[in-house]
CSV table of C-alpha atoms and ligand atoms in Angstrom, one decimal:
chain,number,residue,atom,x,y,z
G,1,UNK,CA,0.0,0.0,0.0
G,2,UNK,CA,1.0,3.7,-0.7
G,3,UNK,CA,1.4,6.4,2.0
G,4,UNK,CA,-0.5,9.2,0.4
G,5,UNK,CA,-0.1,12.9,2.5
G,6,UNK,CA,-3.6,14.4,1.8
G,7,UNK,CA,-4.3,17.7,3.0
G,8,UNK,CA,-7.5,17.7,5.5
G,9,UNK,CA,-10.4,18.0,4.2
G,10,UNK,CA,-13.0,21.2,4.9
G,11,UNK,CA,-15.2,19.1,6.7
G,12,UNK,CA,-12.0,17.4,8.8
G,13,UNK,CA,-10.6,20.8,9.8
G,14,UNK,CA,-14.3,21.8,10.9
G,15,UNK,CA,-14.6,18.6,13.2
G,16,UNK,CA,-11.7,20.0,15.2
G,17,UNK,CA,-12.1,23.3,14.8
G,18,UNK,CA,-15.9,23.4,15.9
G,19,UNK,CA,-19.0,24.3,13.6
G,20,UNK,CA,-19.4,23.5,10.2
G,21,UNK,CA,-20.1,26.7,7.8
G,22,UNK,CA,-23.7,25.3,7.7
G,23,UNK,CA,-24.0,25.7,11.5
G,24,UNK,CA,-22.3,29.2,11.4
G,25,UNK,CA,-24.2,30.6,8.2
G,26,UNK,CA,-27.5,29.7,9.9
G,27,UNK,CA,-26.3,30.7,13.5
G,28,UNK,CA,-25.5,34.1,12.3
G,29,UNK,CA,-28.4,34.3,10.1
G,30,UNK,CA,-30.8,33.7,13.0
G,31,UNK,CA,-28.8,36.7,15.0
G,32,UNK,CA,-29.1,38.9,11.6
G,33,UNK,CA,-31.1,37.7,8.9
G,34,UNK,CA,-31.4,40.9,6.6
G,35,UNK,CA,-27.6,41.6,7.2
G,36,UNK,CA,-26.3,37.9,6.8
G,37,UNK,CA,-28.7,37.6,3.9
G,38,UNK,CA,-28.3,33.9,3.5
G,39,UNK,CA,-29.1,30.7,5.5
G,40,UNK,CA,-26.1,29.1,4.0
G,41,UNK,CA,-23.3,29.8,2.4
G,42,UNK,CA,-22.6,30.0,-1.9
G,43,UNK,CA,-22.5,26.9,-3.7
G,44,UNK,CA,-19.2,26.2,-5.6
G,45,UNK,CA,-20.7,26.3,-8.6
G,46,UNK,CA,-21.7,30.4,-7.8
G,47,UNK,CA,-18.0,30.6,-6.4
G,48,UNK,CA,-16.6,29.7,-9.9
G,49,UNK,CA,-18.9,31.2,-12.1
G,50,UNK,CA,-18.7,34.9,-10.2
G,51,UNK,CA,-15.3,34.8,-9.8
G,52,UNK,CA,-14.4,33.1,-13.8
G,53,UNK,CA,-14.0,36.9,-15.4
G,54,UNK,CA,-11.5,37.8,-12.7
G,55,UNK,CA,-7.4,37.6,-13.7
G,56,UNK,CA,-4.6,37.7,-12.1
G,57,UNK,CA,-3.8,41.3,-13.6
G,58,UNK,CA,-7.0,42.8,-12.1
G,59,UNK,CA,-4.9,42.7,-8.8
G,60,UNK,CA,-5.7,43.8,-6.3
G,61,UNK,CA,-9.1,43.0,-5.9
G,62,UNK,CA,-11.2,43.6,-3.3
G,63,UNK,CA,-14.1,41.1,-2.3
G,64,UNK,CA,-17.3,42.4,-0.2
G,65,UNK,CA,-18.8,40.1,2.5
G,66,UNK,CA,-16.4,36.9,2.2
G,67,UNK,CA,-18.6,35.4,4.7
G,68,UNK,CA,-16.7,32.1,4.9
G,69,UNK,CA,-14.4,32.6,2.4
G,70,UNK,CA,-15.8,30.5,-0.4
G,71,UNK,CA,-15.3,33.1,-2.8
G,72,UNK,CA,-12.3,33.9,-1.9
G,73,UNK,CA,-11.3,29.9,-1.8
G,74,UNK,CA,-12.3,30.2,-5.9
G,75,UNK,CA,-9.7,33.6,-6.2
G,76,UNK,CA,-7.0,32.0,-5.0
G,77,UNK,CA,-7.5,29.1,-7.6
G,78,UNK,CA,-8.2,31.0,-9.9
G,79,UNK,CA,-4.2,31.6,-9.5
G,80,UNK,CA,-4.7,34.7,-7.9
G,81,UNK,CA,-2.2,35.7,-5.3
G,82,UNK,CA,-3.8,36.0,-1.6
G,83,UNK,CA,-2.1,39.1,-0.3
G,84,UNK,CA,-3.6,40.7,-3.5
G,85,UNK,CA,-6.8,40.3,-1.9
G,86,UNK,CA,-9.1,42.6,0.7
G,87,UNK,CA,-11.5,41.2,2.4
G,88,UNK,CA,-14.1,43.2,3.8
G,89,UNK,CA,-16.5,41.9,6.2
G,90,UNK,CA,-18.7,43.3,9.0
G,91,UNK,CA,-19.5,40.0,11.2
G,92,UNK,CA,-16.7,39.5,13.3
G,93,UNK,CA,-16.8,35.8,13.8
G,94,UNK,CA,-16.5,35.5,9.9
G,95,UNK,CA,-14.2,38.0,9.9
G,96,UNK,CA,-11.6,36.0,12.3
G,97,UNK,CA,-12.9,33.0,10.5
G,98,UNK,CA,-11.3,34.4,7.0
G,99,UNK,CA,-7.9,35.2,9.2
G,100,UNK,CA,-7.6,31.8,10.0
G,101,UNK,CA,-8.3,30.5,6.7
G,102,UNK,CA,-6.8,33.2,4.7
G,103,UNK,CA,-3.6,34.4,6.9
G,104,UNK,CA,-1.9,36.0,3.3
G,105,UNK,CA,-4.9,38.0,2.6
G,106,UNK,CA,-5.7,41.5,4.5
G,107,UNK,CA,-9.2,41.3,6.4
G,108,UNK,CA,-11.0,44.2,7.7
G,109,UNK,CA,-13.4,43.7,9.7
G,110,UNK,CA,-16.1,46.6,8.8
G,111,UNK,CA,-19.3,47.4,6.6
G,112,UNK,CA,-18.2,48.1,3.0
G,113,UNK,CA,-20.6,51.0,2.8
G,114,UNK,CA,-17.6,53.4,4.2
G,115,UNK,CA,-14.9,52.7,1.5
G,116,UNK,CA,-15.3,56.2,-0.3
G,117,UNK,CA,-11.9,57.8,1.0
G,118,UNK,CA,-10.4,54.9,2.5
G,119,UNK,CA,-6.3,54.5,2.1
G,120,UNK,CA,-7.3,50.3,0.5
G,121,UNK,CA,-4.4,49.1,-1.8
G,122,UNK,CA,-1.3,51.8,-0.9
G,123,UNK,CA,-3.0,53.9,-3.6
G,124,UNK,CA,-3.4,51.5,-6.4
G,125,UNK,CA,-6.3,51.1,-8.3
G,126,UNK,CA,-8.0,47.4,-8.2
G,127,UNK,CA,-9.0,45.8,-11.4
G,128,UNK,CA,-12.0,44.0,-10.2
G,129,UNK,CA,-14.1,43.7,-7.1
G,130,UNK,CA,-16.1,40.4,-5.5
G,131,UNK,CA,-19.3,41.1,-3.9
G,132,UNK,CA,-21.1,38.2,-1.6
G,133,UNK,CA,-23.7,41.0,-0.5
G,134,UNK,CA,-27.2,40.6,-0.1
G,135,UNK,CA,-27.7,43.7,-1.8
G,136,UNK,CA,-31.0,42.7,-2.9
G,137,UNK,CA,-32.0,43.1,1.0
G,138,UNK,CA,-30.4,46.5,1.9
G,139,UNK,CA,-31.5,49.6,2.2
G,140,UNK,CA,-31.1,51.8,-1.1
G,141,UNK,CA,-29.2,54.5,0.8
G,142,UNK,CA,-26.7,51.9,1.9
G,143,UNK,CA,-26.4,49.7,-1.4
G,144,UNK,CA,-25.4,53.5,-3.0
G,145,UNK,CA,-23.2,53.6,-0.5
G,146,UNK,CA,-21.6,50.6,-1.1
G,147,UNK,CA,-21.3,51.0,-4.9
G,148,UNK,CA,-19.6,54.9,-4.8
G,149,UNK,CA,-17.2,53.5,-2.2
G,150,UNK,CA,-15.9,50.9,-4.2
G,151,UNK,CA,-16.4,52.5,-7.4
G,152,UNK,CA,-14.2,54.6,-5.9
G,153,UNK,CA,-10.7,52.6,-5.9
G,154,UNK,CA,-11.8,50.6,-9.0
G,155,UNK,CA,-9.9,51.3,-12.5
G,156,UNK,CA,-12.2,52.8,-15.1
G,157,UNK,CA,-12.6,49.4,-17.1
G,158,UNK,CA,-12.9,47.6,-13.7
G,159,UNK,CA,-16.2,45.6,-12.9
G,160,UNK,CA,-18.0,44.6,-9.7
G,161,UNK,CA,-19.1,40.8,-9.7
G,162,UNK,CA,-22.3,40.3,-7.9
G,163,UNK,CA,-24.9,37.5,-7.6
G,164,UNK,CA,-28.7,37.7,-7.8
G,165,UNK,CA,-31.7,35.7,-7.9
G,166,UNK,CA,-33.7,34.8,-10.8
G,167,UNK,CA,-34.4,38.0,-13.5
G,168,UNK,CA,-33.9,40.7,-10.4
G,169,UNK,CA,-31.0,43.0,-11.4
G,170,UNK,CA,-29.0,43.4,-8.2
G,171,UNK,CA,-29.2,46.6,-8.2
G,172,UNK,CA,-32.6,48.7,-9.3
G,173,UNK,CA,-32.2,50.5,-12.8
G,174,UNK,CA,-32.9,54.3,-10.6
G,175,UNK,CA,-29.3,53.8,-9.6
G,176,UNK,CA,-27.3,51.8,-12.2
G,177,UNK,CA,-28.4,54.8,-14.1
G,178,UNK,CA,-27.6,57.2,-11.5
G,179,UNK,CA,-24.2,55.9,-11.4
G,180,UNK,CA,-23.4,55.6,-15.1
G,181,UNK,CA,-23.4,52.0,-14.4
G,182,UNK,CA,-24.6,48.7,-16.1
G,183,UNK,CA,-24.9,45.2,-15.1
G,184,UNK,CA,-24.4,42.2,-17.5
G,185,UNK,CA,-25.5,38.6,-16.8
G,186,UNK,CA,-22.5,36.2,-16.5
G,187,UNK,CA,-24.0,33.0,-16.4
G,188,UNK,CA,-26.4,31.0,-14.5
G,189,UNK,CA,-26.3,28.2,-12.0
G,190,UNK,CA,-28.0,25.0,-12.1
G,191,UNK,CA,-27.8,23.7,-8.8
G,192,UNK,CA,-29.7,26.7,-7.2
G,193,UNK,CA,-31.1,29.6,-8.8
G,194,UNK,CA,-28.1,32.1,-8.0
G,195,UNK,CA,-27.4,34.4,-10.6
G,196,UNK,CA,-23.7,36.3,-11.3
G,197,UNK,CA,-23.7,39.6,-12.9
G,198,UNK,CA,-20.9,42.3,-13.7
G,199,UNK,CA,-21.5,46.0,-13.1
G,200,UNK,CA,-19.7,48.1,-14.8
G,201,UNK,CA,-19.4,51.9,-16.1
G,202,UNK,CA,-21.4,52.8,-19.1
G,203,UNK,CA,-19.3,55.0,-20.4
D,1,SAM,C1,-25.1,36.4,1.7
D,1,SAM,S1,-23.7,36.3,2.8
D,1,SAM,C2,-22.5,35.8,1.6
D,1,SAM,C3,-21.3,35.2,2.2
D,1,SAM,C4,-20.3,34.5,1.2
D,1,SAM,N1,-19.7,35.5,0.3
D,1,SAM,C5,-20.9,33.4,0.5
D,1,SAM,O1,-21.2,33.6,-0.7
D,1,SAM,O2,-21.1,32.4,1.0
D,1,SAM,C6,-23.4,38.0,3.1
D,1,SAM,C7,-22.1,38.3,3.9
D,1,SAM,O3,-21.9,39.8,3.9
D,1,SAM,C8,-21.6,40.2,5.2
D,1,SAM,N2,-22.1,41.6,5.3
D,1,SAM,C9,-23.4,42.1,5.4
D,1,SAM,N3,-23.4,43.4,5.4
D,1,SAM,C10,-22.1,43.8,5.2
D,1,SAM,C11,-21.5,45.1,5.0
D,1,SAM,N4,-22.2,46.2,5.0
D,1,SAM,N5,-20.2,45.2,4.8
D,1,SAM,C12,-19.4,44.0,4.7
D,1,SAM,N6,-20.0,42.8,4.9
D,1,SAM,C13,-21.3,42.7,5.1
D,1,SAM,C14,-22.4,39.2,6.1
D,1,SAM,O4,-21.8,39.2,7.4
D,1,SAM,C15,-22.2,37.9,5.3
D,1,SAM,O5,-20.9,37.3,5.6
């Protein structure tokens, strides 16, 4: 017989290392349903199919509401180089979560409605963000908010990734066009009804 050295698997490192993502999706959920916006985390098939228009030039990127990382798990195979990436994530247990799982990458813990102004990437521009949000369940104030901010250390060509449900646009049409901003559908998924889309400037 062969020794093979296999990595532990997701579900072996959660054993030890207490809940599963299930139990901490749906714990957090209960404490904040409208912010957590989800009672369990994305599918792999949404991780790949958000993040499959993102290179390894549109470093660095930022990604919006991590949650348990899965996105960021499909960045980083995606060949992109984890201390390119920001995470930005309000909840503080998924935010130590992502520094655990993530050490390379930079995590703030924080709502990504206050980017606007923010010193992010040592004054770089990124070429891409990654949003997790449950924009679809904010306020329009905040989800404005949100958009300006990061907007605001994107390059000109740069797009925001973002998932939705079914036909809804993630954002409402007032402020895409508000903005100068359109959204293109990526792709479907078939294993549950997520959506991906990329916003980007109209001009
Ligand atoms: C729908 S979950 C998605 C998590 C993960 N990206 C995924 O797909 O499984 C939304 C995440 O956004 C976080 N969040 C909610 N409001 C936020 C805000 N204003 N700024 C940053 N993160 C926020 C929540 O804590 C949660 O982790």
């Amino acid at each position: 017989m062969r020794n093979c050295l296999h990595p532990p698997s997701e579900q072996a490192i959660d054993k030890r290392a207490g809940p599963s993502d299930f139990e901490r999706f749906l714990r957090s959920w209960r404490a904040a349903p409208l912010r957590v916006a989800a009672v369990a985390r994305s599918s792999r098939a949404l991780a790949g199919l958000i993040t499959s228009q993102v290179e390894m030039h549109h470093s660095p990127v930022p990604e919006l509401g991590p949650g348990t990382g899965v996105f960021t798990r499909a960045l980083i195979e995606r060949g992109l180089d984890p201390v390119a990436l920001t995470l930005i994530e309000l909840h503080a247990k998924f935010a130590s979560l992502l520094r655990a799982r993530f050490s390379q990458a930079w995590v703030l813990q924080m709502s990504a409605a206050p980017l606007r102004g923010q010193q992010l990437f040592g004054g770089r521009w990124a070429g891409a963000a990654v949003s997790g949000l449950g924009l679809l369940s904010m306020s329009l104030h905040l989800v404005m908010s949100i958009l300006k901010g990061t907007f605001g250390h994107l390059r000109p060509d740069a797009a925001f990734h973002q998932f939705t449900f079914g036909p809804r646009r993630p954002v409402p049409r007032p402020i895409l066009d508000r903005l100068g901003l359109v959204a293109e559908r990526i792709g479907d998924t078939l294993s549950n009804l997520p959506r991906a889309m990329s916003i980007k400037s109209a001009a």
